[in-house]
Tab-separated table of C-alpha atoms and ligand atoms in Angstrom:
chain	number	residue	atom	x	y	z
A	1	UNK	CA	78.866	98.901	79.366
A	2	UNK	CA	80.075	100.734	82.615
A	3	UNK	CA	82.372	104.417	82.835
A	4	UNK	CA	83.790	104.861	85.732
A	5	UNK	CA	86.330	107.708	86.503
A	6	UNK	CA	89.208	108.388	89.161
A	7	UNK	CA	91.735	111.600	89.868
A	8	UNK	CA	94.962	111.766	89.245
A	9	UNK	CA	97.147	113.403	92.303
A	10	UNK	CA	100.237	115.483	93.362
A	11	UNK	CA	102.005	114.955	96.717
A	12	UNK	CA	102.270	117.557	99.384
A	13	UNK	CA	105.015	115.350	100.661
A	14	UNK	CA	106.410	112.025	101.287
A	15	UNK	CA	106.969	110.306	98.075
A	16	UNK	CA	109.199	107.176	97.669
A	17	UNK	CA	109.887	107.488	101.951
A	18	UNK	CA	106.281	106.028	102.112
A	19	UNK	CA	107.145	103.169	100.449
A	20	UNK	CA	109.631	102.840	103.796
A	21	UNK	CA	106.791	103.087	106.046
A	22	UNK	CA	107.186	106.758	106.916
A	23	UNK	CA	103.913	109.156	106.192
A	24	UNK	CA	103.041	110.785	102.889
A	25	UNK	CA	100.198	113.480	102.031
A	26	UNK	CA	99.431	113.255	98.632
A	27	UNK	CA	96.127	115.481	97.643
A	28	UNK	CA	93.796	114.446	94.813
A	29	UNK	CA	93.327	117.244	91.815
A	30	UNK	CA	90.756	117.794	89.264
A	31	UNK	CA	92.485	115.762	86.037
A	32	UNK	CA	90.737	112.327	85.894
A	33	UNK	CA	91.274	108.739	83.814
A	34	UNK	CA	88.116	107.808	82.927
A	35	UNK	CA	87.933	104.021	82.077
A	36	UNK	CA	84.809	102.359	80.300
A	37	UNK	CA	84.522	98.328	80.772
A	38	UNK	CA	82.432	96.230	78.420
A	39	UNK	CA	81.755	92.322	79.213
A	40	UNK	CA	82.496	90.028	76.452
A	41	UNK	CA	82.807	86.360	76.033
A	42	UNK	CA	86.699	85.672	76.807
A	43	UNK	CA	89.981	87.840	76.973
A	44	UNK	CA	90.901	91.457	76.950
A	45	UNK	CA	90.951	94.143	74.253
A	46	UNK	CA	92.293	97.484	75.784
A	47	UNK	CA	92.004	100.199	73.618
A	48	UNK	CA	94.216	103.387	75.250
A	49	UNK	CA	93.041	106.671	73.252
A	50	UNK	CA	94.336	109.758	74.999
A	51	UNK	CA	97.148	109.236	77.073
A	52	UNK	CA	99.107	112.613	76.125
A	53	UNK	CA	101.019	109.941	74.202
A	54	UNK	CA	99.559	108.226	71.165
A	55	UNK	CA	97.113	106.128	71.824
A	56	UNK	CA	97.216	101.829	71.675
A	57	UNK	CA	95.266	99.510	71.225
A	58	UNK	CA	96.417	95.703	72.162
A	59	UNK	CA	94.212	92.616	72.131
A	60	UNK	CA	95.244	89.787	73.782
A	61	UNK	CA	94.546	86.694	76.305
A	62	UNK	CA	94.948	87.625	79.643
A	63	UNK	CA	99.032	88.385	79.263
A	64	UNK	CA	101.057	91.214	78.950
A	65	UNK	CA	103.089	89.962	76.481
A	66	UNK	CA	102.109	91.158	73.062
A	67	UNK	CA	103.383	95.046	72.354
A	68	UNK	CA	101.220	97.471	70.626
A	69	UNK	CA	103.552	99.023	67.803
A	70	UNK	CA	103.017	102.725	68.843
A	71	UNK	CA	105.975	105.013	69.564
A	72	UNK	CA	106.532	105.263	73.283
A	73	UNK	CA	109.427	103.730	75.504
A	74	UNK	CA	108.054	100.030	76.068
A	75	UNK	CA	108.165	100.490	79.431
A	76	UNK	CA	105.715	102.541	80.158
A	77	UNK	CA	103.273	100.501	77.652
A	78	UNK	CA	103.911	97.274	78.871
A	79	UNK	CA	103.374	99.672	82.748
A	80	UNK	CA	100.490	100.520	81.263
A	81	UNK	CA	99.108	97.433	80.040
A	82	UNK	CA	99.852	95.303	83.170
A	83	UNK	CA	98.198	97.925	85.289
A	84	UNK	CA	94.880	97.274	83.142
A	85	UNK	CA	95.256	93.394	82.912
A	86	UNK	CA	95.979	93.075	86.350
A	87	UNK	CA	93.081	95.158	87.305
A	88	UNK	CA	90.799	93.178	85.760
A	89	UNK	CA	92.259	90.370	87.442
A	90	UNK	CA	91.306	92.031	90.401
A	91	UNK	CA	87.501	92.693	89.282
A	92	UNK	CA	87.171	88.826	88.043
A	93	UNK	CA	88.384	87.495	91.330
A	94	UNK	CA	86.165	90.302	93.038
A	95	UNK	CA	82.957	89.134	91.115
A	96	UNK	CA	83.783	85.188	91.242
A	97	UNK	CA	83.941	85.580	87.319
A	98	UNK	CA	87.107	84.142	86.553
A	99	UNK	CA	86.462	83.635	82.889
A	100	UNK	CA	84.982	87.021	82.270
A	101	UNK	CA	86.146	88.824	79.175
A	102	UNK	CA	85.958	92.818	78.795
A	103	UNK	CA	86.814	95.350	76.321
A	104	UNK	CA	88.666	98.264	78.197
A	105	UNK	CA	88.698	101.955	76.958
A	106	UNK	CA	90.985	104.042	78.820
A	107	UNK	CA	90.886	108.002	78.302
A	108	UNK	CA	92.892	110.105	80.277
A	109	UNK	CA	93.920	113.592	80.949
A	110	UNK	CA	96.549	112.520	83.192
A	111	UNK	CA	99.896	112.299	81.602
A	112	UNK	CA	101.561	108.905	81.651
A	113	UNK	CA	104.218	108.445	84.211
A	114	UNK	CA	104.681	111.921	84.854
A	115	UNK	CA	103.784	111.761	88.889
A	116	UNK	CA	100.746	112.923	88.539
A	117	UNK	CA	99.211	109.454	89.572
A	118	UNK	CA	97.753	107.884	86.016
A	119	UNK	CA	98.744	104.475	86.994
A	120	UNK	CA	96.705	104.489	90.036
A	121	UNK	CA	93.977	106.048	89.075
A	122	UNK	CA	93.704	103.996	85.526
A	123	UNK	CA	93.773	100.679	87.868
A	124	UNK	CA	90.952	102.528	90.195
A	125	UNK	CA	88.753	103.494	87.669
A	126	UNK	CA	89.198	100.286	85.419
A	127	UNK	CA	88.716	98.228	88.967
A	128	UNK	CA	85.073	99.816	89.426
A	129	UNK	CA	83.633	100.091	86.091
A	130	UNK	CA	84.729	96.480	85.358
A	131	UNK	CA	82.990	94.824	88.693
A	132	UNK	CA	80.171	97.337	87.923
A	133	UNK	CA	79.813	95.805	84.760
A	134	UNK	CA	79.941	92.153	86.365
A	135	UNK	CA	76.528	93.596	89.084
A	136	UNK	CA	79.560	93.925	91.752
A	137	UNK	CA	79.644	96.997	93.419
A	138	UNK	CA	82.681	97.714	95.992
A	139	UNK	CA	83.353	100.424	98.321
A	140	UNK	CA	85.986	102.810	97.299
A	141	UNK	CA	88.131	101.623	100.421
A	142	UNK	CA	88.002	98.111	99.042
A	143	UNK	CA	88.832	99.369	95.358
A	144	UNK	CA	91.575	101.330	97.041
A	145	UNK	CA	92.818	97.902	98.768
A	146	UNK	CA	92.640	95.730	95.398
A	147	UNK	CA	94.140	98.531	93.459
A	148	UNK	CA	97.313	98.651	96.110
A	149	UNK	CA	97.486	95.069	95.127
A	150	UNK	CA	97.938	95.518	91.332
A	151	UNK	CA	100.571	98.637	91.885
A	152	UNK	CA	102.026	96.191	94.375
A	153	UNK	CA	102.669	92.809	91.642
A	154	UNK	CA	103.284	95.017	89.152
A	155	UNK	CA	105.762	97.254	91.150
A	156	UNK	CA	107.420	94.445	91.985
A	157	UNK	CA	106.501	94.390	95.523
A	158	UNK	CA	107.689	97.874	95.922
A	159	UNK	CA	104.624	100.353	96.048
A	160	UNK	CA	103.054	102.015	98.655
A	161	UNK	CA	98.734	102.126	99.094
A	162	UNK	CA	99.017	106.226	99.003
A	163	UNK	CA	98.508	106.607	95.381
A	164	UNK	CA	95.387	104.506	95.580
A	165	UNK	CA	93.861	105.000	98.073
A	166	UNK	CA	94.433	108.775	97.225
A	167	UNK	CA	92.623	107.923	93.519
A	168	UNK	CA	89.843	106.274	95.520
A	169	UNK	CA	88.760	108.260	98.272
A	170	UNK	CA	89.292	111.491	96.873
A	171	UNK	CA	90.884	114.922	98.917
A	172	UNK	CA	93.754	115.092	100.523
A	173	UNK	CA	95.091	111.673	101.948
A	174	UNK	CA	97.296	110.606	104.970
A	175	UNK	CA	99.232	107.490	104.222
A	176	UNK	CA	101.660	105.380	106.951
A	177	UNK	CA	102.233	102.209	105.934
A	178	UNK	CA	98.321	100.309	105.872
A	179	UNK	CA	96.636	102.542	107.771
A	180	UNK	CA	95.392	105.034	105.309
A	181	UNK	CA	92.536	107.903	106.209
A	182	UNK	CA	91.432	111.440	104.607
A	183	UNK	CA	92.578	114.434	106.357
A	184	UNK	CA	91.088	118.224	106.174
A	185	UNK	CA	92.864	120.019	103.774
A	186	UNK	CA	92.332	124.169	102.699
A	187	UNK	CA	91.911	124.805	98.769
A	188	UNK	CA	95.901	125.161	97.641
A	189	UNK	CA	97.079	127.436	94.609
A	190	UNK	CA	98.850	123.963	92.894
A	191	UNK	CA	100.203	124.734	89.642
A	192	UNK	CA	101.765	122.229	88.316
A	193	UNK	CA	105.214	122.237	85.698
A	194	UNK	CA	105.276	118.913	83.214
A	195	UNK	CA	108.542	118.757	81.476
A	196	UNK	CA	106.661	116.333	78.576
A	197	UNK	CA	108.838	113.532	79.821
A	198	UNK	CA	108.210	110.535	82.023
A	199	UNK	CA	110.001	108.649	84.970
A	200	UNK	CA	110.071	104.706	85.541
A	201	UNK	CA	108.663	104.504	88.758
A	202	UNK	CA	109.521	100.539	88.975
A	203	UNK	CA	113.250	101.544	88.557
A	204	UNK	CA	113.230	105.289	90.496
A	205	UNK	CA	112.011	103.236	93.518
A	206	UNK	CA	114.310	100.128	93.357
A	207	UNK	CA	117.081	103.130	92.872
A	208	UNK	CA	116.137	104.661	96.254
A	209	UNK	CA	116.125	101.372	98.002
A	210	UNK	CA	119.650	100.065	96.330
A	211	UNK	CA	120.974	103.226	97.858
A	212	UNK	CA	119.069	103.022	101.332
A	213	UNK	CA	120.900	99.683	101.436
A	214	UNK	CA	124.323	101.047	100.205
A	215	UNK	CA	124.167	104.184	102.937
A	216	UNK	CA	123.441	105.218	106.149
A	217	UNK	CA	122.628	108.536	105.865
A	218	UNK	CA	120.727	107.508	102.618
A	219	UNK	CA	118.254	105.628	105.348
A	220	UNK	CA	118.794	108.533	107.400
A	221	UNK	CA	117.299	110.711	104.327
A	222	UNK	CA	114.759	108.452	104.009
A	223	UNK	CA	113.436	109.213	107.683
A	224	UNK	CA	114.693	113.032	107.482
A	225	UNK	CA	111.733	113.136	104.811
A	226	UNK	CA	109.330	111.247	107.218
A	227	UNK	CA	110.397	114.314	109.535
A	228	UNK	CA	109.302	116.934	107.259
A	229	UNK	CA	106.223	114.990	106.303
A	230	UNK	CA	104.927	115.274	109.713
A	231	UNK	CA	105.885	119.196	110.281
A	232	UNK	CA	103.750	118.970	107.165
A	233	UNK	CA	100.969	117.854	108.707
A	234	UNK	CA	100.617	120.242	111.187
A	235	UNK	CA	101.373	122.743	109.145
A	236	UNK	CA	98.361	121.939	106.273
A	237	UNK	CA	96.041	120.889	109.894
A	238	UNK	CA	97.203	124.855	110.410
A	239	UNK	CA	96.671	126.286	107.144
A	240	UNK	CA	100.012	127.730	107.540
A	241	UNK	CA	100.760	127.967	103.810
A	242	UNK	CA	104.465	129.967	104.345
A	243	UNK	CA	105.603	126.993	106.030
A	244	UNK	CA	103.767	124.406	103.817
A	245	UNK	CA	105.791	125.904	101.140
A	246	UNK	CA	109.533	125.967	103.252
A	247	UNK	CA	109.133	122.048	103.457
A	248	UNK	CA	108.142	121.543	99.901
A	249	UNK	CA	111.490	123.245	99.032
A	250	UNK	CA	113.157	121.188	101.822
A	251	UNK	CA	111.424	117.552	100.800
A	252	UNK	CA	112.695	118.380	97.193
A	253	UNK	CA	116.536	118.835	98.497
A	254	UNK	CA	115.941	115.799	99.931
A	255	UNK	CA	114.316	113.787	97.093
A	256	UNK	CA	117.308	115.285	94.699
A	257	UNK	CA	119.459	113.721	97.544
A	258	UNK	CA	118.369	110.392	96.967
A	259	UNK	CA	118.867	110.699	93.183
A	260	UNK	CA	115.380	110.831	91.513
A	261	UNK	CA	114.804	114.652	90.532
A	262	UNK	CA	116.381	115.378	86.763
A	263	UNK	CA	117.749	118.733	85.214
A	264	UNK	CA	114.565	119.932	84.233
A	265	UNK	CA	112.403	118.869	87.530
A	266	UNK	CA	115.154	120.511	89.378
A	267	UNK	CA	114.904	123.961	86.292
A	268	UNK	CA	111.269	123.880	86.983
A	269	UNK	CA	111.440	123.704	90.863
A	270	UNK	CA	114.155	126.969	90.837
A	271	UNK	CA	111.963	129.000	88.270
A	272	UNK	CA	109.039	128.639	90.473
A	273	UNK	CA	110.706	129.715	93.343
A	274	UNK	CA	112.268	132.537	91.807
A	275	UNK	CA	108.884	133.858	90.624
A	276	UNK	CA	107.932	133.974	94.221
A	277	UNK	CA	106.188	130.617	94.518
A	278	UNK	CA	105.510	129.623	98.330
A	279	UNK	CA	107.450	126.125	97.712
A	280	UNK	CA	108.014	123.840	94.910
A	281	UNK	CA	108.783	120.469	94.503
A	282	UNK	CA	109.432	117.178	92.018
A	283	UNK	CA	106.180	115.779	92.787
A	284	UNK	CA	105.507	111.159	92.814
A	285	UNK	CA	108.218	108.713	90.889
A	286	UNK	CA	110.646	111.828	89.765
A	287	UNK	CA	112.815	111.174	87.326
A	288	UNK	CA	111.298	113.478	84.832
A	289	UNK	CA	107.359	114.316	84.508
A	290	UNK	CA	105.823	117.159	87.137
A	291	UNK	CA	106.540	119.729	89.748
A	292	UNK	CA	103.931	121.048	91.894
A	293	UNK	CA	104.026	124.687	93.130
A	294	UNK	CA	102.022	126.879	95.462
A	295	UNK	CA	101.520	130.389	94.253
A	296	UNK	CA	97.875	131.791	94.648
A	297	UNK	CA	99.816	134.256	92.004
A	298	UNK	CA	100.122	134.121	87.907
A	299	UNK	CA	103.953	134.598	88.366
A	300	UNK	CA	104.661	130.666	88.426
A	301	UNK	CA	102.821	130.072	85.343
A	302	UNK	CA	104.457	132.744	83.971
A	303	UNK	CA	108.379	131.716	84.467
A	304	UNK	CA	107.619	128.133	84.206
A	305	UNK	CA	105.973	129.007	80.271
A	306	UNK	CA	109.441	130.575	79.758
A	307	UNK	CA	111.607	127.877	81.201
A	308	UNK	CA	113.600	125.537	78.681
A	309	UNK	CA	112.552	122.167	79.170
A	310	UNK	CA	108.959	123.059	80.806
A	311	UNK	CA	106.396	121.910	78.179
A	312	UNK	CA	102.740	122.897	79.997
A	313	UNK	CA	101.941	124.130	82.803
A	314	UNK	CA	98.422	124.527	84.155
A	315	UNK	CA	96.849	125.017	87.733
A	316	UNK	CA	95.485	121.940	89.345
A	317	UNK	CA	92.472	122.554	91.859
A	318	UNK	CA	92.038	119.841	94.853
A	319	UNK	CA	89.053	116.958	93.775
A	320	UNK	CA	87.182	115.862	96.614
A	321	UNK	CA	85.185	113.082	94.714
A	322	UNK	CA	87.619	109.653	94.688
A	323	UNK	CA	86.034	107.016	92.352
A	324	UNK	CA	82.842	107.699	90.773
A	325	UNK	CA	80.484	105.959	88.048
A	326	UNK	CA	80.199	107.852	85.163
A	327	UNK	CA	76.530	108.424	83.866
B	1	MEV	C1	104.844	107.050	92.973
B	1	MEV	O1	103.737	107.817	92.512
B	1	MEV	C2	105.012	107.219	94.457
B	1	MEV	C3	106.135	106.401	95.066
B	1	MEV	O2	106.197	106.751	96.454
B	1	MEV	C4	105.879	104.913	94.936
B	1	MEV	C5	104.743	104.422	95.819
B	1	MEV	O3	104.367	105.079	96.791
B	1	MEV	O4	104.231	103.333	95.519
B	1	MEV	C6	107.478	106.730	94.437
């Protein structure tokens, strides 16, 4: 029996334009799935206890296709599911063990679907503690690359390597197209808004790339955020936190532009700001699910505690460890 553990994330900047090749900066916090892998004879029993949902357990033979009965939209179980079946996939063909059955335990803290990464780091951690368990052990960079493969089939060829590689290196993350690297990054004041909702992120993306084919200036948006993303950068290189903030706010407009922020991303952005947070934003798939603020202040937790629709809220501190084994 293996544990192995990965962070969930919030981007600085860039989602859904880094699926269009542009740059994103997503930064790895301190809320981690934690995925325990157990070799058996043949097939897969996942058992999903804490997923800020209730929990599921499935058996079955290698396909998605049988539903736990649990009450949660079906699909972000059968998401859920054919993250952790592909993953092992990933760890069978990684080990030469193509028969290889596991049990799976998943236990997060990261909220399903809510952008705060769980997908990614589920498939990360579930990827390592299952080759672990077959006497494989892979660097995080080639975890990262098989992981990118399962959001990949499973996105349906729509999904960029920055949540990955993000879950399996750890820190703050610099993402354009394949070539992926860590970047210095100072200790941010995150706190992060979660509305209790979740977004589709299979759908959200096909949305943004059914307009980007409708619409000029919704390609144009695209690259507008690609823009911002690398004022970013030299901003965060900079540690010039005022302006990290100002293009938060203006990669938000731009990701409302495009369609996938919701009433109460867009309730929790404003009440940040207006309790003097640096810069807020909808932060991964959108849709519904998390903002992430800067304010080094208790103001933002504050108003967002008091705004309708905001169910938690809780600071979020930058993890530098990516993958790790758990003792
Ligand atoms: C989802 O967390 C982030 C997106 O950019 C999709 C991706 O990068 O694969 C929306």
């Amino acid at each position: 029996m293996v544990t192995a553990s990965a962070p969930g994330k919030v981007y600085l900047f860039g989602e859904h334009a880094v699926v269009y090749g542009e740059p994103a900066v997503p930064c790895a916090i301190e809320r981690r799935a934690q995925v325990t892998a157990s070799h058996r004879d043949s097939g897969l029993r996942v058992h999903a206890g804490d997923l800020t949902i209730d929990g599921f357990t499935v058996e079955y033979e290698g396909s998605a296709s049988e539903r736990p009965d649990v009450d949660i939209e079906d699909s972000l179980v059968e998401a859920g599911i054919s993250y952790v079946n592909e993953a092992i996939e990933q760890a069978r063909d990684a080990a030469d063990a193509p028969d290889a059955g596991f049990d799976v335990t998943v236990d997060s803290e990261i909220p399903l679907g809510a952008g705060l990464g769980s997908s990614a780091a589920v498939t990360v951690a579930a990827i390592d503690a299952a080759t672990r368990e077959l006497g494989v052990e892979l660097s995080p960079e080639e975890i990262a690359d098989r992981a990118y493969r399962v959001e990949h089939s499973v996105q349906d060829g729509q999904a960029s390597r920055a949540d990955t590689f993000c879950s399996a290196m750890g820190g703050a993350v610099r993402v354009e197209g394949d070539d992926c690297r860590t970047i210095e990054a100072p200790d941010l004041p995150f706190v992060i808004g979660y509305d209790g909702g979740a977004g589709d992120t299979g759908a959200l993306v096909a949305g943004v790339c059914d307009l980007r084919e409708e619409y000029e200036f919704a390609a144009d948006t695209v690259e507008a955020i690609g823009d911002v993303v690398r004022r970013g950068e030299a901003a965060l290189a900079a540690e010039r936190v005022d302006e990290l903030g100002q293009l938060m706010n203006f990669n938000h407009g731009l990701l409302s532009a495009l369609g996938v922020s919701s009433r109460s991303l867009d309730a929790m952005v404003w009440a940040a700001r207006d309790a003097g947070a640096t810069g807020a934003k909808l932060t991964g798939a959108g849709g519904g699910g998390c903002i992430v603020a800067l304010d080094d202040t208790p103001e933002t937790t504050s108003a967002l505690n008091y705004t309708p629709g905001c169910e938690d809220t809780f600071r979020a501190e930058l993890d530098t460890v990516g993958v790790r084994l758990e003792e």
